[in-house]
Short mmCIF file of C-alpha atoms and ligand atoms in Angstrom, two decimals:
data_model
loop_
_atom_site.label_atom_id
_atom_site.label_comp_id
_atom_site.label_asym_id
_atom_site.label_seq_id
_atom_site.Cartn_x
_atom_site.Cartn_y
_atom_site.Cartn_z
CA MET A 1 0.00 0.00 0.00
CA PRO A 2 1.44 3.44 -0.89
CA CYS A 3 2.28 5.61 2.11
CA LYS A 4 -0.31 8.09 3.34
CA VAL A 5 0.33 11.65 2.20
CA LYS A 6 -3.05 13.41 2.46
CA TRP A 7 -3.05 15.83 5.38
CA GLU A 8 -6.75 15.33 6.15
CA GLU A 9 -6.45 11.54 6.26
CA MET A 10 -3.46 11.33 8.59
CA PHE A 11 -3.44 10.41 12.24
CA PRO A 12 -1.34 12.82 14.34
CA ASP A 13 1.52 10.34 14.73
CA GLU A 14 1.60 9.74 10.96
CA MET A 15 1.72 13.50 10.32
CA GLU A 16 4.53 13.93 12.84
CA ARG A 17 6.59 11.21 11.18
CA ALA A 18 5.94 12.52 7.65
CA ILE A 19 7.12 16.03 8.60
CA GLU A 20 10.14 14.66 10.44
CA GLU A 21 11.18 12.58 7.43
CA HIS A 22 10.56 15.12 4.65
CA PRO A 23 9.20 18.53 5.79
CA LEU A 24 7.79 19.48 2.38
CA LEU A 25 4.19 20.62 1.94
CA TYR A 26 2.31 20.53 -1.35
CA LEU A 27 -0.43 23.16 -1.73
CA PRO A 28 -2.70 22.21 -4.66
CA TYR A 29 -5.10 24.70 -6.31
CA GLY A 30 -7.73 24.54 -9.01
CA MET A 31 -11.19 25.76 -9.94
CA CYS A 32 -14.38 24.25 -11.30
CA GLU A 33 -15.06 25.72 -14.73
CA PRO A 34 -16.05 24.55 -18.22
CA HIS A 35 -13.68 21.93 -19.64
CA GLY A 36 -15.68 20.55 -22.53
CA PHE A 37 -18.53 18.06 -22.30
CA HIS A 38 -16.03 15.23 -21.86
CA ASN A 39 -14.21 16.35 -18.69
CA ALA A 40 -15.43 16.80 -15.12
CA LEU A 41 -15.80 20.49 -14.22
CA GLY A 42 -13.10 20.24 -11.56
CA LEU A 43 -10.39 19.09 -13.98
CA ASP A 44 -7.88 21.77 -12.95
CA GLY A 45 -7.92 21.05 -9.25
CA ILE A 46 -8.32 17.28 -9.43
CA LYS A 47 -5.44 16.93 -11.91
CA CYS A 48 -3.21 19.15 -9.77
CA TYR A 49 -4.11 17.34 -6.54
CA GLU A 50 -3.55 13.85 -7.95
CA ILE A 51 -0.16 14.87 -9.36
CA CYS A 52 0.87 16.26 -5.95
CA VAL A 53 -0.29 13.04 -4.26
CA ARG A 54 1.81 10.92 -6.65
CA ALA A 55 4.85 13.17 -6.12
CA ALA A 56 4.53 12.98 -2.32
CA GLN A 57 4.13 9.19 -2.45
CA GLU A 58 7.24 8.98 -4.58
CA GLY A 59 9.51 11.49 -2.84
CA GLY A 60 7.98 12.23 0.56
CA GLY A 61 6.06 15.16 1.96
CA VAL A 62 2.44 15.95 2.77
CA VAL A 63 -0.37 17.18 0.48
CA ALA A 64 -2.68 19.84 1.91
CA PRO A 65 -6.42 19.71 1.19
CA LEU A 66 -7.24 20.87 -2.33
CA THR A 67 -8.38 24.50 -2.68
CA MET A 68 -11.04 24.64 -5.41
CA TRP A 69 -12.09 28.29 -4.99
CA HIS A 70 -9.90 30.30 -7.33
CA ILE A 71 -9.65 33.41 -9.51
CA GLY A 72 -12.18 33.53 -12.34
CA GLU A 73 -14.92 35.74 -13.84
CA GLN A 74 -12.76 38.86 -13.48
CA GLY A 75 -9.76 40.40 -15.21
CA ILE A 76 -8.71 38.33 -18.21
CA GLY A 77 -11.27 35.68 -17.25
CA VAL A 78 -14.14 37.92 -18.46
CA PRO A 79 -13.25 38.19 -22.18
CA TRP A 80 -12.03 34.57 -22.09
CA LEU A 81 -15.39 33.34 -20.89
CA THR A 82 -17.28 35.14 -23.65
CA ARG A 83 -15.47 33.01 -26.25
CA GLN A 84 -16.23 29.62 -24.69
CA SER A 85 -19.84 28.84 -25.69
CA ALA A 86 -20.66 28.11 -22.06
CA PRO A 87 -23.59 30.29 -20.99
CA GLN A 88 -23.77 28.63 -17.53
CA PRO A 89 -20.12 28.00 -16.69
CA TYR A 90 -20.52 26.37 -13.22
CA ILE A 91 -17.45 28.23 -11.93
CA THR A 92 -16.21 28.17 -8.31
CA SER A 93 -14.65 31.63 -8.43
CA ILE A 94 -13.76 34.08 -5.68
CA GLY A 95 -12.23 37.57 -5.69
CA HIS A 96 -8.60 37.86 -6.76
CA GLU A 97 -7.78 39.61 -3.48
CA LEU A 98 -9.24 36.73 -1.46
CA PHE A 99 -7.27 34.11 -3.35
CA VAL A 100 -3.85 35.75 -2.97
CA GLN A 101 -4.52 36.45 0.70
CA GLY A 102 -5.62 32.84 1.12
CA LEU A 103 -2.26 31.77 -0.25
CA ILE A 104 -0.47 33.92 2.36
CA TRP A 105 -2.49 32.20 5.11
CA HIS A 106 -1.71 28.77 3.70
CA LEU A 107 2.02 29.58 3.66
CA ARG A 108 1.83 30.85 7.23
CA ALA A 109 0.08 27.62 8.27
CA ALA A 110 2.87 25.62 6.61
CA VAL A 111 5.48 27.40 8.77
CA ALA A 112 3.38 27.07 11.92
CA ARG A 113 2.93 23.32 11.41
CA GLY A 114 6.68 22.74 11.03
CA PHE A 115 7.13 22.43 7.26
CA GLU A 116 10.42 23.76 5.88
CA ALA A 117 9.57 24.06 2.18
CA VAL A 118 6.42 24.42 0.04
CA ILE A 119 5.41 23.58 -3.50
CA ALA A 120 2.28 25.63 -4.31
CA MET A 121 0.88 24.40 -7.62
CA THR A 122 -2.14 25.56 -9.58
CA GLY A 123 -3.95 23.57 -12.23
CA HIS A 124 -5.91 26.70 -13.26
CA TYR A 125 -3.47 28.98 -15.04
CA GLY A 126 -2.90 31.69 -17.65
CA GLY A 127 -1.69 34.38 -15.26
CA THR A 128 -2.68 33.03 -11.86
CA GLU A 129 0.74 31.36 -11.53
CA CYS A 130 2.46 34.76 -11.96
CA ASP A 131 0.22 36.30 -9.30
CA MET A 132 1.00 33.47 -6.90
CA ARG A 133 4.69 34.24 -7.35
CA SER A 134 4.07 37.93 -6.64
CA ALA A 135 2.33 36.97 -3.37
CA VAL A 136 5.17 34.58 -2.50
CA GLU A 137 7.70 37.40 -2.98
CA VAL A 138 5.92 39.51 -0.37
CA PHE A 139 5.75 36.55 2.03
CA ASN A 140 9.44 35.78 1.54
CA GLU A 141 10.45 39.34 2.48
CA ARG A 142 9.48 38.38 6.00
CA ILE A 143 9.89 34.61 6.18
CA PRO A 144 12.68 32.76 4.30
CA LEU A 145 10.53 29.70 3.55
CA PRO A 146 11.69 28.12 0.25
CA ILE A 147 8.62 28.10 -2.01
CA TRP A 148 8.13 26.94 -5.59
CA ALA A 149 4.91 28.48 -6.91
CA LEU A 150 3.98 27.21 -10.34
CA ALA A 151 1.28 26.16 -12.75
CA ASP A 152 1.32 22.43 -13.38
CA TRP A 153 2.17 22.94 -17.08
CA GLU A 154 5.48 24.48 -16.02
CA CYS A 155 6.80 21.17 -14.74
CA ILE A 156 5.81 19.09 -17.76
CA ASP A 157 8.87 17.65 -19.47
CA TYR A 158 7.47 15.36 -22.13
CA LYS A 159 7.27 15.95 -25.88
CA GLN A 160 5.77 19.30 -26.85
CA TYR A 161 3.11 19.37 -24.13
CA LYS A 162 2.96 22.64 -22.21
CA GLY A 163 -0.62 22.80 -20.97
CA ASP A 164 -3.84 23.90 -22.67
CA HIS A 165 -7.47 24.29 -21.76
CA ALA A 166 -9.47 21.05 -21.99
CA GLY A 167 -7.34 20.10 -24.99
CA PRO A 168 -5.09 17.10 -25.63
CA CYS A 169 -2.76 17.91 -22.72
CA GLU A 170 -5.21 18.53 -19.90
CA THR A 171 -7.67 15.88 -21.00
CA SER A 172 -4.91 13.28 -21.19
CA GLN A 173 -3.63 14.29 -17.73
CA LEU A 174 -7.04 13.88 -16.10
CA TRP A 175 -7.61 10.65 -18.01
CA ALA A 176 -4.38 9.29 -16.54
CA VAL A 177 -5.06 10.23 -12.93
CA ARG A 178 -8.87 9.89 -12.80
CA PRO A 179 -10.12 7.81 -15.73
CA ASP A 180 -13.62 7.85 -14.27
CA LEU A 181 -13.83 11.64 -14.83
CA VAL A 182 -13.10 11.68 -18.58
CA ASP A 183 -15.66 10.46 -21.10
CA VAL A 184 -14.67 11.20 -24.71
CA SER A 185 -17.91 9.63 -25.95
CA ARG A 186 -19.55 12.85 -24.76
CA ILE A 187 -17.66 14.95 -27.36
CA PRO A 188 -20.19 15.99 -30.02
CA GLU A 189 -19.29 15.85 -33.71
CA HIS A 190 -17.71 19.18 -34.64
CA ASP A 191 -15.10 20.58 -37.00
CA GLY A 192 -12.99 22.24 -34.29
CA SER A 193 -13.62 25.74 -35.64
CA LYS A 194 -15.24 26.90 -32.41
CA ARG A 195 -14.99 26.01 -28.76
CA ILE A 196 -17.66 23.77 -27.31
CA PHE A 197 -18.17 24.31 -23.57
CA ALA A 198 -14.64 25.78 -23.50
CA SER A 199 -12.94 23.00 -25.43
CA ALA A 200 -11.85 22.59 -29.04
CA LEU A 201 -10.90 18.94 -28.56
CA ARG A 202 -12.09 16.41 -31.13
CA SER A 203 -12.35 12.67 -30.60
CA GLY A 204 -9.04 10.88 -30.83
CA GLU A 205 -6.90 13.88 -29.88
CA ALA A 206 -6.38 12.94 -26.22
CA SER A 207 -4.82 9.76 -24.92
CA ARG A 208 -4.66 8.12 -21.52
CA VAL A 209 -1.21 6.68 -22.30
CA GLU A 210 0.13 10.12 -23.21
CA GLY A 211 -1.41 11.40 -19.99
CA ASP A 212 0.51 8.77 -18.00
CA ARG A 213 3.77 10.00 -19.55
CA ILE A 214 2.98 13.68 -19.04
CA VAL A 215 2.15 13.06 -15.38
CA ALA A 216 5.26 10.90 -14.87
CA SER A 217 7.44 13.79 -16.08
CA GLN A 218 5.69 16.16 -13.68
CA VAL A 219 6.10 13.82 -10.72
CA ARG A 220 9.81 13.49 -11.46
CA ASN A 221 10.30 17.27 -11.65
CA LEU A 222 8.29 17.93 -8.48
CA VAL A 223 10.26 15.35 -6.48
CA GLU A 224 13.55 16.86 -7.65
CA GLY A 225 12.29 20.40 -7.07
CA GLY A 226 11.12 19.51 -3.56
CA ASN A 227 14.52 18.06 -2.71
CA ARG A 228 16.24 21.22 -3.94
CA LEU A 229 13.90 23.38 -1.86
CA LEU A 230 14.64 21.41 1.30
CA GLU A 231 18.38 21.71 0.68
CA GLN A 232 17.94 25.49 0.56
CA SER A 233 15.80 25.67 3.68
CA PRO A 234 17.36 27.47 6.63
CA GLY A 235 15.11 25.47 9.03
CA ASP A 236 13.89 26.87 12.38
CA LEU A 237 11.47 29.27 10.72
CA VAL A 238 9.59 31.60 13.04
CA ASP A 239 5.79 31.39 12.87
CA PRO A 240 4.46 34.93 12.35
CA GLY A 241 1.12 33.83 13.82
CA PRO A 242 -2.29 34.89 12.57
CA ASP A 243 -1.45 38.54 13.31
CA GLY A 244 1.69 38.26 11.21
CA ALA A 245 -0.29 36.69 8.34
CA ARG A 246 -2.71 39.61 8.53
CA GLU A 247 0.18 42.09 8.42
CA ILE A 248 1.71 40.40 5.37
CA CYS A 249 -1.70 40.48 3.63
CA ALA A 250 -2.11 44.17 4.46
CA GLU A 251 1.38 44.89 3.16
CA MET A 252 0.66 42.99 -0.08
CA VAL A 253 -2.66 44.76 -0.65
CA SER A 254 -1.06 48.19 -0.09
CA ARG A 255 1.64 47.53 -2.70
CA ASP A 256 1.35 48.65 -6.28
CA ILE A 257 1.62 45.12 -7.67
CA GLU A 258 0.63 44.62 -11.30
CA TRP A 259 -1.51 41.48 -10.99
CA VAL A 260 -1.33 39.56 -14.24
CA TYR A 261 -4.78 37.98 -14.04
CA MET A 262 -6.36 41.38 -13.48
CA MET A 263 -4.77 43.06 -16.50
CA ASP A 264 -7.05 44.38 -19.21
CA THR A 265 -7.04 42.48 -22.49
CA GLU A 266 -4.66 44.85 -24.25
CA ARG A 267 -2.05 44.91 -21.47
CA HIS A 268 -2.32 41.16 -20.97
CA GLY A 269 -1.85 40.54 -24.70
CA GLN A 270 1.26 42.71 -24.60
CA TYR A 271 2.61 41.12 -21.40
CA TRP A 272 1.97 37.57 -22.59
CA SER A 273 3.42 38.19 -26.10
CA ALA A 274 6.67 36.45 -27.01
CA ASP A 275 8.88 39.52 -26.43
CA ASP A 276 7.41 40.90 -23.23
CA GLU A 277 7.89 39.79 -19.59
CA GLY A 278 5.23 37.08 -19.53
CA GLY A 279 6.29 35.71 -22.89
CA LYS A 280 9.94 35.69 -21.87
CA HIS A 281 9.02 33.96 -18.65
CA ARG A 282 7.03 31.34 -20.55
CA ALA A 283 9.87 30.75 -22.99
CA LYS A 284 12.37 30.45 -20.14
CA THR A 285 10.21 27.88 -18.39
CA ILE A 286 9.79 25.93 -21.60
CA GLU A 287 13.56 26.03 -22.31
CA SER A 288 14.29 24.75 -18.84
CA HIS A 289 12.04 21.72 -19.50
CA GLY A 290 10.05 22.47 -16.43
CA ALA A 291 13.00 22.45 -14.05
CA MET A 292 12.75 24.88 -11.16
CA LEU A 293 14.32 28.19 -12.08
ZN1 ZN B 1 -8.06 23.49 -17.04
#
């Protein structure tokens, strides 16, 4: 039987031992939103969570409960949604400001519980990963907790796959980790010219076997990344307490941070283009084959 890694399923003595052996915490994030008629709505979070669980089983560490309330229906998510042919999107969205403050509280809890490094990974991306890193920067000004904040596509190191939305990459990933939540027989006949419930996937374009390989590359990179984080950890981190978490949140909110997910369409297009910051960042991640930068 694989070792237990899910925080909420552990007995206190199991948790104590897991932290003693490998004080790494995985924080998985996702959001329910349209992912075609063939994928469960919670694809982003479920995929991310299952990948974290496999990485922790392989390399040690604990996986925190999945956070499925995320940033949507605002910023760049508004024009995106209008193009998806999904009049009722069944989204579990919350305010951007709540999500990034939630992340600060999760990081504080990691320190308070005795973890010495964190991998915070989101399965819902396209800017949210950049905003998580901005929040992490503010947190790290006060607490030197080694943190790798990323979107799951950033640690894929297999063929040309670098994430998508309910396309061959994501569908194959979910198919690999939760085959009961993918049903390609639900894909209607279409020519691929427009998105159908936020997916352009046609039958035969996703594969469970490819999903297995994509996920295996992610697990490998996460295990290696987690080890590197722990090597960098100074240990003996001081818990700022709930008051400290509140202060960090207040500091973050008062800053003039350019949140990527909240950019207007024009600025986001410019930022995300090949030559600008976001584009350069994406290219750098892709060149590094998903290795932690
Ligand atoms: Zn997705």
